[in-house]
CSV table of C-alpha atoms in Angstrom, one decimal:
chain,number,residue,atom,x,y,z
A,1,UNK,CA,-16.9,-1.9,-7.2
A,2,UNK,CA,-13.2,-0.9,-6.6
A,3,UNK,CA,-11.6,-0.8,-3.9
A,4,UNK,CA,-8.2,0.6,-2.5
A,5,UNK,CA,-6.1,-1.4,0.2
A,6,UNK,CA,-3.5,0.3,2.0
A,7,UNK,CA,-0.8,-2.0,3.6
A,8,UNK,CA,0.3,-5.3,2.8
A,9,UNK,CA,0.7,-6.6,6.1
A,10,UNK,CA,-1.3,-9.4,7.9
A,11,UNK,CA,-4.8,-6.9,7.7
A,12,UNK,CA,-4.1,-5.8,4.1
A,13,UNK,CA,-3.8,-9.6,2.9
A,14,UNK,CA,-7.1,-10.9,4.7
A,15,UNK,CA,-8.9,-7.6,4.0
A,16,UNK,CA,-8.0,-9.0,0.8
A,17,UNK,CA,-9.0,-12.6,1.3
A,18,UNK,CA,-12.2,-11.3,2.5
A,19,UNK,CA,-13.1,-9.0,-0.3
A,20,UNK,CA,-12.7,-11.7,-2.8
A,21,UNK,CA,-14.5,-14.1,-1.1
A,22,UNK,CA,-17.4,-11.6,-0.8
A,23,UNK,CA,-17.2,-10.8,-4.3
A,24,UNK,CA,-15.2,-12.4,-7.1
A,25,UNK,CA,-15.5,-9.3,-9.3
A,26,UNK,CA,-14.2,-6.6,-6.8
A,27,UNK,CA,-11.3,-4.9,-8.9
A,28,UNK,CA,-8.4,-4.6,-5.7
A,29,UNK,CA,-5.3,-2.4,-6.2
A,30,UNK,CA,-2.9,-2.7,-3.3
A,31,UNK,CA,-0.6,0.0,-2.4
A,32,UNK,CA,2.6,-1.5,-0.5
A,33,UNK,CA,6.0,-0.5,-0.9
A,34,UNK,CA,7.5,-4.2,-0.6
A,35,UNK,CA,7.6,-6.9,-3.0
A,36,UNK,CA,7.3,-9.5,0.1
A,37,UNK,CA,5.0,-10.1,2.8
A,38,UNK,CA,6.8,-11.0,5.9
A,39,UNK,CA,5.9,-12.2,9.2
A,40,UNK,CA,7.6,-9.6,11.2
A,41,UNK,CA,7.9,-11.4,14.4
A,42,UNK,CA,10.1,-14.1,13.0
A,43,UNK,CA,12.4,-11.2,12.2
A,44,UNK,CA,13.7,-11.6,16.1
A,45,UNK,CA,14.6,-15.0,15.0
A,46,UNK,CA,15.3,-14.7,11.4
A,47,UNK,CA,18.4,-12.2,12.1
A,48,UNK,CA,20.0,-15.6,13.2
A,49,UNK,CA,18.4,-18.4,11.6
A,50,UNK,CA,18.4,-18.0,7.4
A,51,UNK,CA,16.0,-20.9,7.2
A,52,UNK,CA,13.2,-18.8,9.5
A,53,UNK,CA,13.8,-16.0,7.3
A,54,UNK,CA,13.1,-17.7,4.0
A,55,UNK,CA,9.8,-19.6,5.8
A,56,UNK,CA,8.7,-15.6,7.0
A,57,UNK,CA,8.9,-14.3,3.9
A,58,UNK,CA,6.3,-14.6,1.1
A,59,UNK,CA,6.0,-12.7,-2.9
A,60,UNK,CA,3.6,-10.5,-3.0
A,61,UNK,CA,3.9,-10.6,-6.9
A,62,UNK,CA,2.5,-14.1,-6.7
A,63,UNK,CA,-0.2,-13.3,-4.0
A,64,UNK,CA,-1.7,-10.8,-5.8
A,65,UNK,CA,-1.7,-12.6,-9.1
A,66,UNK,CA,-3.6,-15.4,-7.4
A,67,UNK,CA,-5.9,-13.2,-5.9
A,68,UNK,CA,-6.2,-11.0,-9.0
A,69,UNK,CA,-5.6,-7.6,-7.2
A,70,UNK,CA,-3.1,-5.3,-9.0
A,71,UNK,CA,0.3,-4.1,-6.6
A,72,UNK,CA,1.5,-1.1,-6.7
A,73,UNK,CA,5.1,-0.3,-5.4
A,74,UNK,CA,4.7,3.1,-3.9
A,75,UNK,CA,3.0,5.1,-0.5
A,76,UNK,CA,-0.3,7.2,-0.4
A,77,UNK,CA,1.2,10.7,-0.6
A,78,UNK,CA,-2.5,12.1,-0.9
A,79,UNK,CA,-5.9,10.4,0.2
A,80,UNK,CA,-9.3,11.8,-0.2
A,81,UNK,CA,-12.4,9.8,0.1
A,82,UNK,CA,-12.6,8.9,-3.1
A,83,UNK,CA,-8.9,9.1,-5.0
A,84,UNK,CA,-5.4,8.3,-4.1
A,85,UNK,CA,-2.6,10.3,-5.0
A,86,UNK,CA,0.6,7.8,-5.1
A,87,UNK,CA,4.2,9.1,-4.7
A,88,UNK,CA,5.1,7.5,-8.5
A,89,UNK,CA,2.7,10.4,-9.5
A,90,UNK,CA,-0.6,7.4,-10.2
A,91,UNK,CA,-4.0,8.5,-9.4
A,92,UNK,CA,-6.2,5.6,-7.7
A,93,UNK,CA,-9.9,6.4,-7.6
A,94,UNK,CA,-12.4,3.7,-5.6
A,95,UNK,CA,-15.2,3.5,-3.7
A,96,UNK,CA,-14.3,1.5,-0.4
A,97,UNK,CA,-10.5,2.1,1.1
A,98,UNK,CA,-8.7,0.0,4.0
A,99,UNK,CA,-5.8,1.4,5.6
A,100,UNK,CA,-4.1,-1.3,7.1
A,101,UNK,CA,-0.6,-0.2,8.0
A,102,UNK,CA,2.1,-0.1,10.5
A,103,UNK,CA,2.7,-2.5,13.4
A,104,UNK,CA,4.2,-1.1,16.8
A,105,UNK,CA,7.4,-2.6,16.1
A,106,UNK,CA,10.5,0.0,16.8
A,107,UNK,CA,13.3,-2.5,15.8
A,108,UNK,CA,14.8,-1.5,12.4
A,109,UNK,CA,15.7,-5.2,12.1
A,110,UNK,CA,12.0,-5.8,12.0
A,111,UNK,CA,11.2,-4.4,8.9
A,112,UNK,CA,9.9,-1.1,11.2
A,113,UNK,CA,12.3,1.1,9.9
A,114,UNK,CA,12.2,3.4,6.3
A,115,UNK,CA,11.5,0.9,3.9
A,116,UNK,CA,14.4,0.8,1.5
A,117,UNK,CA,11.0,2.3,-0.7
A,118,UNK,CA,10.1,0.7,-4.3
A,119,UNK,CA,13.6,-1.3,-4.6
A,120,UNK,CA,14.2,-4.0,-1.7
A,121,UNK,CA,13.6,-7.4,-2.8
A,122,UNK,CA,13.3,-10.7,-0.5
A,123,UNK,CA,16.9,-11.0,-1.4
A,124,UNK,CA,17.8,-7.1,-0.2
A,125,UNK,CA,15.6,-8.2,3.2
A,126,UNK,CA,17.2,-11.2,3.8
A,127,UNK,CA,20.8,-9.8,3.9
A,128,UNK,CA,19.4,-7.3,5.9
A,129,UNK,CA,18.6,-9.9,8.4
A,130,UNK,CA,22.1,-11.4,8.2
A,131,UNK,CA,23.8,-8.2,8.8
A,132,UNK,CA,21.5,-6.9,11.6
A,133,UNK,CA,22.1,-11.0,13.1
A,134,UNK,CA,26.0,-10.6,12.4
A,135,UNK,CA,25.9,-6.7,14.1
A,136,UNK,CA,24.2,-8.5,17.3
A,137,UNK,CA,26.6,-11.6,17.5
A,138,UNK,CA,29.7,-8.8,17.4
């Protein structure tokens, strides 16, 4: 079985979790733009506190190697119910999909806004965090 999980937020991960669990052989690609997981309500606190952002912000690189689920860097440009069209031009076929994505989060400091799409790091987010934190102290 393969199957498709869209977002790589808090329901894309345990989607995750519970696929594998249920099945050890499942092939998983994820499709999130981010290298990073991040807990995006620490973000009020993280513009302010650099040791809350480095504790809300997690590799995704390294989560998906240990749950042996292959990342890919892009959006969903085209979904049918059976195949993925990706904005780097890759073609995803599968037989189960989750779309897990978005949060109701307005706040560009969040991590709600455009994603800085298939080149911000954990580094990139963090200054991100510093600069919205500095814009807010000024």
């Amino acid at each position: 079985m393969k199957c498709l999980v869209i977002g790589g937020g808090f329901g894309g991960l345990a989607a995750i979790k519970g696929l594998r669990k249920a099945d050890k052989t499942v092939e998983i690609v994820l499709v999130e733009p981010k290298e990073y997981f991040e807990i995006a309500w620490a973000a009020y606190r993280s513009v302010f506190d650099e040791t809350t952002a480095d504790g809300s912000l997690f590799d995704l690189k390294a989560y998906c190697e240990s749950m042996n689920v292959i990342h890919s860097k892009t959006v969903v440009s085209k979904l049918t119910s059976e195949q993925a069209t990706l904005a780097n031009g890759e073609t995803v076929t599968f037989d189960v999909a989750v779309v897990s994505t978005g949060s109701g989060y307005k706040w560009d400091a969040c991590g709600r806004g455009p994603p800085a799409f298939g080149n911000e790091s954990i580094q990139a987010r963090k200054a991100i965090l510093k600069a919205e934190g500095a814009k807010l102290v000024d």
